[in-house]
């Protein structure tokens, strides 16, 4: 049996995996991925670490490291799904967690999420607690600041590993794009975490999502056992060198929020998901010997009361709130603020990289024009 497995490894696996990674690397050797003469609005989505990629390390990792990691990563993933299935069976997603089941499932699921990260190369995850006043001298602490149970958590968004990290840290639900539901296993898990899904090209759906977030916040604040809602207000990922424009979802309820930041240490390959997609990110991160991550957690909840939002027009309040939070996060992470977002990412991939998107540019532009019109009104 061992001889057969060894033969299959040498004859089948090694040539196949070398072909896969050779094709992947060849794709990103195309000059269009290396262009620097692009508009500033596209800069947050330009990959910057190509020159650091070490082909020898990548091939060595793919042949030696990847098989073992895949076994353990998939093992922890399916163990997570099994525990989730057993403990969430026979109750509806729209209902709060049964308290006895929640106590039973929380620690095992968080442990398995940490195991997934460990087997993906995140051997050590640094955690640091900071104060809001460290990055906002005008911040006035209130009793709400000392509360530990948030209804909304906001974070910068760099990689798909962000979601696994926060499952390990908080076991939250997410506000996520609707296509995540189609991901194998991950989609089912995300749905069962009571996540709220957004159709980016559907303005009517986005309005409903706002109502769903507000309803979930109210239920949590009333003491119902729902997981906190984790929102990435940027709405998309970047190359990790910028904080993008914020959407209104986390801020329109004008509720106290928990602010967290994720900081991935630069290595030969960055796990930032800018223009290379989830599959390439996974394949290249799994063959890197070590990936590094720091979770920066702000102490308590951020209370926007000191902003005196009531003195501003109602339609402007969320923007003022969001801009203040964006400023705090950019200072904490020492990153440049950008006004770019999903629209610019889409245009970069179409205009510079020449990709054909599943949903037409026209639909996306019409949707965004509708948003802009509503914002003016």
PDB file of N, CA and C in Angstrom, residues 178-230:
ATOM      1  N   UNK A 178     -23.300  37.662  -2.184  1.00  0.00           N
ATOM      2  CA  UNK A 178     -24.174  36.500  -2.307  1.00  0.00           C
ATOM      3  C   UNK A 178     -23.492  35.308  -2.951  1.00  0.00           C
ATOM      4  N   UNK A 179     -22.430  35.526  -3.747  1.00  0.00           N
ATOM      5  CA  UNK A 179     -21.761  34.416  -4.417  1.00  0.00           C
ATOM      6  C   UNK A 179     -21.046  33.487  -3.437  1.00  0.00           C
ATOM      7  N   UNK A 180     -20.787  33.985  -2.212  1.00  0.00           N
ATOM      8  CA  UNK A 180     -20.128  33.146  -1.206  1.00  0.00           C
ATOM      9  C   UNK A 180     -20.974  31.908  -0.893  1.00  0.00           C
ATOM     10  N   UNK A 181     -22.292  32.033  -1.033  1.00  0.00           N
ATOM     11  CA  UNK A 181     -23.182  30.906  -0.758  1.00  0.00           C
ATOM     12  C   UNK A 181     -22.878  29.708  -1.660  1.00  0.00           C
ATOM     13  N   UNK A 182     -22.258  29.956  -2.815  1.00  0.00           N
ATOM     14  CA  UNK A 182     -21.985  28.889  -3.778  1.00  0.00           C
ATOM     15  C   UNK A 182     -20.647  28.203  -3.525  1.00  0.00           C
ATOM     16  N   UNK A 183     -19.835  28.728  -2.589  1.00  0.00           N
ATOM     17  CA  UNK A 183     -18.546  28.106  -2.311  1.00  0.00           C
ATOM     18  C   UNK A 183     -18.760  26.738  -1.661  1.00  0.00           C
ATOM     19  N   UNK A 184     -18.031  25.711  -2.091  1.00  0.00           N
ATOM     20  CA  UNK A 184     -18.152  24.402  -1.444  1.00  0.00           C
ATOM     21  C   UNK A 184     -17.806  24.481   0.046  1.00  0.00           C
ATOM     22  N   UNK A 185     -18.611  23.906   0.874  1.00  0.00           N
ATOM     23  CA  UNK A 185     -18.442  23.822   2.331  1.00  0.00           C
ATOM     24  C   UNK A 185     -18.461  25.206   2.979  1.00  0.00           C
ATOM     25  N   UNK A 186     -17.582  26.106   2.525  1.00  0.00           N
ATOM     26  CA  UNK A 186     -17.526  27.449   3.111  1.00  0.00           C
ATOM     27  C   UNK A 186     -18.869  28.162   2.987  1.00  0.00           C
ATOM     28  N   UNK A 187     -19.523  27.997   1.849  1.00  0.00           N
ATOM     29  CA  UNK A 187     -20.809  28.644   1.654  1.00  0.00           C
ATOM     30  C   UNK A 187     -21.846  28.151   2.649  1.00  0.00           C
ATOM     31  N   UNK A 188     -21.880  26.841   2.861  1.00  0.00           N
ATOM     32  CA  UNK A 188     -22.829  26.250   3.815  1.00  0.00           C
ATOM     33  C   UNK A 188     -22.539  26.740   5.232  1.00  0.00           C
ATOM     34  N   UNK A 189     -21.253  26.798   5.591  1.00  0.00           N
ATOM     35  CA  UNK A 189     -20.865  27.276   6.925  1.00  0.00           C
ATOM     36  C   UNK A 189     -21.270  28.736   7.104  1.00  0.00           C
ATOM     37  N   UNK A 190     -20.997  29.560   6.090  1.00  0.00           N
ATOM     38  CA  UNK A 190     -21.326  30.981   6.179  1.00  0.00           C
ATOM     39  C   UNK A 190     -22.824  31.183   6.352  1.00  0.00           C
ATOM     40  N   UNK A 191     -23.618  30.408   5.633  1.00  0.00           N
ATOM     41  CA  UNK A 191     -25.075  30.506   5.766  1.00  0.00           C
ATOM     42  C   UNK A 191     -25.522  30.125   7.168  1.00  0.00           C
ATOM     43  N   UNK A 192     -24.932  29.059   7.717  1.00  0.00           N
ATOM     44  CA  UNK A 192     -25.342  28.591   9.035  1.00  0.00           C
ATOM     45  C   UNK A 192     -24.824  29.466  10.167  1.00  0.00           C
ATOM     46  N   UNK A 193     -23.895  30.356   9.853  1.00  0.00           N
ATOM     47  CA  UNK A 193     -23.479  31.357  10.837  1.00  0.00           C
ATOM     48  C   UNK A 193     -24.457  32.534  10.874  1.00  0.00           C
ATOM     49  N   UNK A 194     -25.577  32.358  10.154  1.00  0.00           N
ATOM     50  CA  UNK A 194     -26.645  33.375  10.101  1.00  0.00           C
ATOM     51  C   UNK A 194     -26.170  34.658   9.424  1.00  0.00           C
ATOM     52  N   UNK A 195     -25.357  34.492   8.378  1.00  0.00           N
ATOM     53  CA  UNK A 195     -24.823  35.642   7.665  1.00  0.00           C
ATOM     54  C   UNK A 195     -25.897  36.318   6.823  1.00  0.00           C
ATOM     55  N   UNK A 196     -25.639  37.560   6.475  1.00  0.00           N
ATOM     56  CA  UNK A 196     -26.531  38.371   5.645  1.00  0.00           C
ATOM     57  C   UNK A 196     -25.831  38.581   4.306  1.00  0.00           C
ATOM     58  N   UNK A 197     -26.524  38.259   3.204  1.00  0.00           N
ATOM     59  CA  UNK A 197     -25.883  38.260   1.893  1.00  0.00           C
ATOM     60  C   UNK A 197     -26.353  39.436   1.039  1.00  0.00           C
ATOM     61  N   UNK A 198     -25.397  40.012   0.309  1.00  0.00           N
ATOM     62  CA  UNK A 198     -25.638  41.197  -0.506  1.00  0.00           C
ATOM     63  C   UNK A 198     -25.479  40.857  -1.977  1.00  0.00           C
ATOM     64  N   UNK A 199     -26.441  41.263  -2.784  1.00  0.00           N
ATOM     65  CA  UNK A 199     -26.299  41.219  -4.239  1.00  0.00           C
ATOM     66  C   UNK A 199     -25.805  42.597  -4.674  1.00  0.00           C
ATOM     67  N   UNK A 200     -24.538  42.684  -5.017  1.00  0.00           N
ATOM     68  CA  UNK A 200     -23.924  43.990  -5.273  1.00  0.00           C
ATOM     69  C   UNK A 200     -24.588  44.745  -6.420  1.00  0.00           C
ATOM     70  N   UNK A 201     -25.078  44.019  -7.408  1.00  0.00           N
ATOM     71  CA  UNK A 201     -25.648  44.671  -8.580  1.00  0.00           C
ATOM     72  C   UNK A 201     -27.134  44.966  -8.435  1.00  0.00           C
ATOM     73  N   UNK A 202     -27.693  44.677  -7.272  1.00  0.00           N
ATOM     74  CA  UNK A 202     -29.126  44.832  -7.063  1.00  0.00           C
ATOM     75  C   UNK A 202     -29.377  45.881  -5.979  1.00  0.00           C
ATOM     76  N   UNK A 203     -29.772  47.097  -6.400  1.00  0.00           N
ATOM     77  CA  UNK A 203     -29.971  48.187  -5.444  1.00  0.00           C
ATOM     78  C   UNK A 203     -31.097  47.876  -4.472  1.00  0.00           C
ATOM     79  N   UNK A 204     -32.150  47.202  -4.945  1.00  0.00           N
ATOM     80  CA  UNK A 204     -33.276  46.848  -4.077  1.00  0.00           C
ATOM     81  C   UNK A 204     -32.830  45.890  -2.979  1.00  0.00           C
ATOM     82  N   UNK A 205     -32.006  44.924  -3.350  1.00  0.00           N
ATOM     83  CA  UNK A 205     -31.487  43.974  -2.361  1.00  0.00           C
ATOM     84  C   UNK A 205     -30.625  44.671  -1.327  1.00  0.00           C
ATOM     85  N   UNK A 206     -29.842  45.646  -1.740  1.00  0.00           N
ATOM     86  CA  UNK A 206     -28.976  46.352  -0.807  1.00  0.00           C
ATOM     87  C   UNK A 206     -29.791  47.127   0.219  1.00  0.00           C
ATOM     88  N   UNK A 207     -30.935  47.649  -0.199  1.00  0.00           N
ATOM     89  CA  UNK A 207     -31.822  48.314   0.758  1.00  0.00           C
ATOM     90  C   UNK A 207     -32.341  47.313   1.785  1.00  0.00           C
ATOM     91  N   UNK A 208     -32.693  46.116   1.310  1.00  0.00           N
ATOM     92  CA  UNK A 208     -33.186  45.089   2.222  1.00  0.00           C
ATOM     93  C   UNK A 208     -32.100  44.662   3.194  1.00  0.00           C
ATOM     94  N   UNK A 209     -30.865  44.583   2.711  1.00  0.00           N
ATOM     95  CA  UNK A 209     -29.739  44.225   3.576  1.00  0.00           C
ATOM     96  C   UNK A 209     -29.598  45.229   4.709  1.00  0.00           C
ATOM     97  N   UNK A 210     -29.768  46.522   4.408  1.00  0.00           N
ATOM     98  CA  UNK A 210     -29.696  47.550   5.446  1.00  0.00           C
ATOM     99  C   UNK A 210     -30.749  47.297   6.529  1.00  0.00           C
ATOM    100  N   UNK A 211     -31.958  46.935   6.088  1.00  0.00           N
ATOM    101  CA  UNK A 211     -33.016  46.634   7.047  1.00  0.00           C
ATOM    102  C   UNK A 211     -32.688  45.379   7.853  1.00  0.00           C
ATOM    103  N   UNK A 212     -32.098  44.377   7.191  1.00  0.00           N
ATOM    104  CA  UNK A 212     -31.721  43.130   7.882  1.00  0.00           C
ATOM    105  C   UNK A 212     -30.661  43.386   8.946  1.00  0.00           C
ATOM    106  N   UNK A 213     -29.696  44.246   8.623  1.00  0.00           N
ATOM    107  CA  UNK A 213     -28.646  44.573   9.596  1.00  0.00           C
ATOM    108  C   UNK A 213     -29.253  45.277  10.800  1.00  0.00           C
ATOM    109  N   UNK A 214     -30.111  46.257  10.539  1.00  0.00           N
ATOM    110  CA  UNK A 214     -30.738  47.008  11.626  1.00  0.00           C
ATOM    111  C   UNK A 214     -31.592  46.091  12.497  1.00  0.00           C
ATOM    112  N   UNK A 215     -32.320  45.179  11.870  1.00  0.00           N
ATOM    113  CA  UNK A 215     -33.150  44.231  12.619  1.00  0.00           C
ATOM    114  C   UNK A 215     -32.285  43.313  13.474  1.00  0.00           C
ATOM    115  N   UNK A 216     -31.167  42.843  12.921  1.00  0.00           N
ATOM    116  CA  UNK A 216     -30.266  41.951  13.675  1.00  0.00           C
ATOM    117  C   UNK A 216     -29.651  42.696  14.868  1.00  0.00           C
ATOM    118  N   UNK A 217     -29.248  43.935  14.645  1.00  0.00           N
ATOM    119  CA  UNK A 217     -28.680  44.744  15.726  1.00  0.00           C
ATOM    120  C   UNK A 217     -29.685  44.907  16.854  1.00  0.00           C
ATOM    121  N   UNK A 218     -30.936  45.187  16.498  1.00  0.00           N
ATOM    122  CA  UNK A 218     -31.982  45.362  17.513  1.00  0.00           C
ATOM    123  C   UNK A 218     -32.207  44.078  18.301  1.00  0.00           C
ATOM    124  N   UNK A 219     -32.201  42.937  17.620  1.00  0.00           N
ATOM    125  CA  UNK A 219     -32.409  41.653  18.299  1.00  0.00           C
ATOM    126  C   UNK A 219     -31.263  41.357  19.264  1.00  0.00           C
ATOM    127  N   UNK A 220     -30.028  41.634  18.842  1.00  0.00           N
ATOM    128  CA  UNK A 220     -28.869  41.407  19.711  1.00  0.00           C
ATOM    129  C   UNK A 220     -28.939  42.319  20.927  1.00  0.00           C
ATOM    130  N   UNK A 221     -29.281  43.577  20.692  1.00  0.00           N
ATOM    131  CA  UNK A 221     -29.369  44.542  21.794  1.00  0.00           C
ATOM    132  C   UNK A 221     -30.489  44.207  22.775  1.00  0.00           C
ATOM    133  N   UNK A 222     -31.496  43.470  22.304  1.00  0.00           N
ATOM    134  CA  UNK A 222     -32.595  43.038  23.176  1.00  0.00           C
ATOM    135  C   UNK A 222     -32.264  41.769  23.951  1.00  0.00           C
ATOM    136  N   UNK A 223     -31.059  41.223  23.708  1.00  0.00           N
ATOM    137  CA  UNK A 223     -30.619  40.065  24.465  1.00  0.00           C
ATOM    138  C   UNK A 223     -30.801  38.733  23.773  1.00  0.00           C
ATOM    139  N   UNK A 224     -31.271  38.727  22.522  1.00  0.00           N
ATOM    140  CA  UNK A 224     -31.424  37.471  21.788  1.00  0.00           C
ATOM    141  C   UNK A 224     -30.038  36.937  21.406  1.00  0.00           C
ATOM    142  N   UNK A 225     -29.894  35.626  21.431  1.00  0.00           N
ATOM    143  CA  UNK A 225     -28.580  35.015  21.249  1.00  0.00           C
ATOM    144  C   UNK A 225     -28.255  34.830  19.763  1.00  0.00           C
ATOM    145  N   UNK A 226     -27.947  35.939  19.106  1.00  0.00           N
ATOM    146  CA  UNK A 226     -27.436  35.925  17.745  1.00  0.00           C
ATOM    147  C   UNK A 226     -25.955  36.270  17.791  1.00  0.00           C
ATOM    148  N   UNK A 227     -25.148  35.725  16.879  1.00  0.00           N
ATOM    149  CA  UNK A 227     -23.737  36.129  16.839  1.00  0.00           C
ATOM    150  C   UNK A 227     -23.630  37.578  16.392  1.00  0.00           C
ATOM    151  N   UNK A 228     -22.583  38.287  16.826  1.00  0.00           N
ATOM    152  CA  UNK A 228     -22.394  39.664  16.354  1.00  0.00           C
ATOM    153  C   UNK A 228     -22.227  39.680  14.838  1.00  0.00           C
ATOM    154  N   UNK A 229     -22.624  40.764  14.214  1.00  0.00           N
ATOM    155  CA  UNK A 229     -22.509  40.902  12.764  1.00  0.00           C
ATOM    156  C   UNK A 229     -21.162  41.539  12.441  1.00  0.00           C
ATOM    157  N   UNK A 230     -20.329  40.794  11.710  1.00  0.00           N
ATOM    158  CA  UNK A 230     -19.030  41.336  11.316  1.00  0.00           C
ATOM    159  C   UNK A 230     -19.141  41.901   9.909  1.00  0.00           C
TER     160      UNK A 230
END
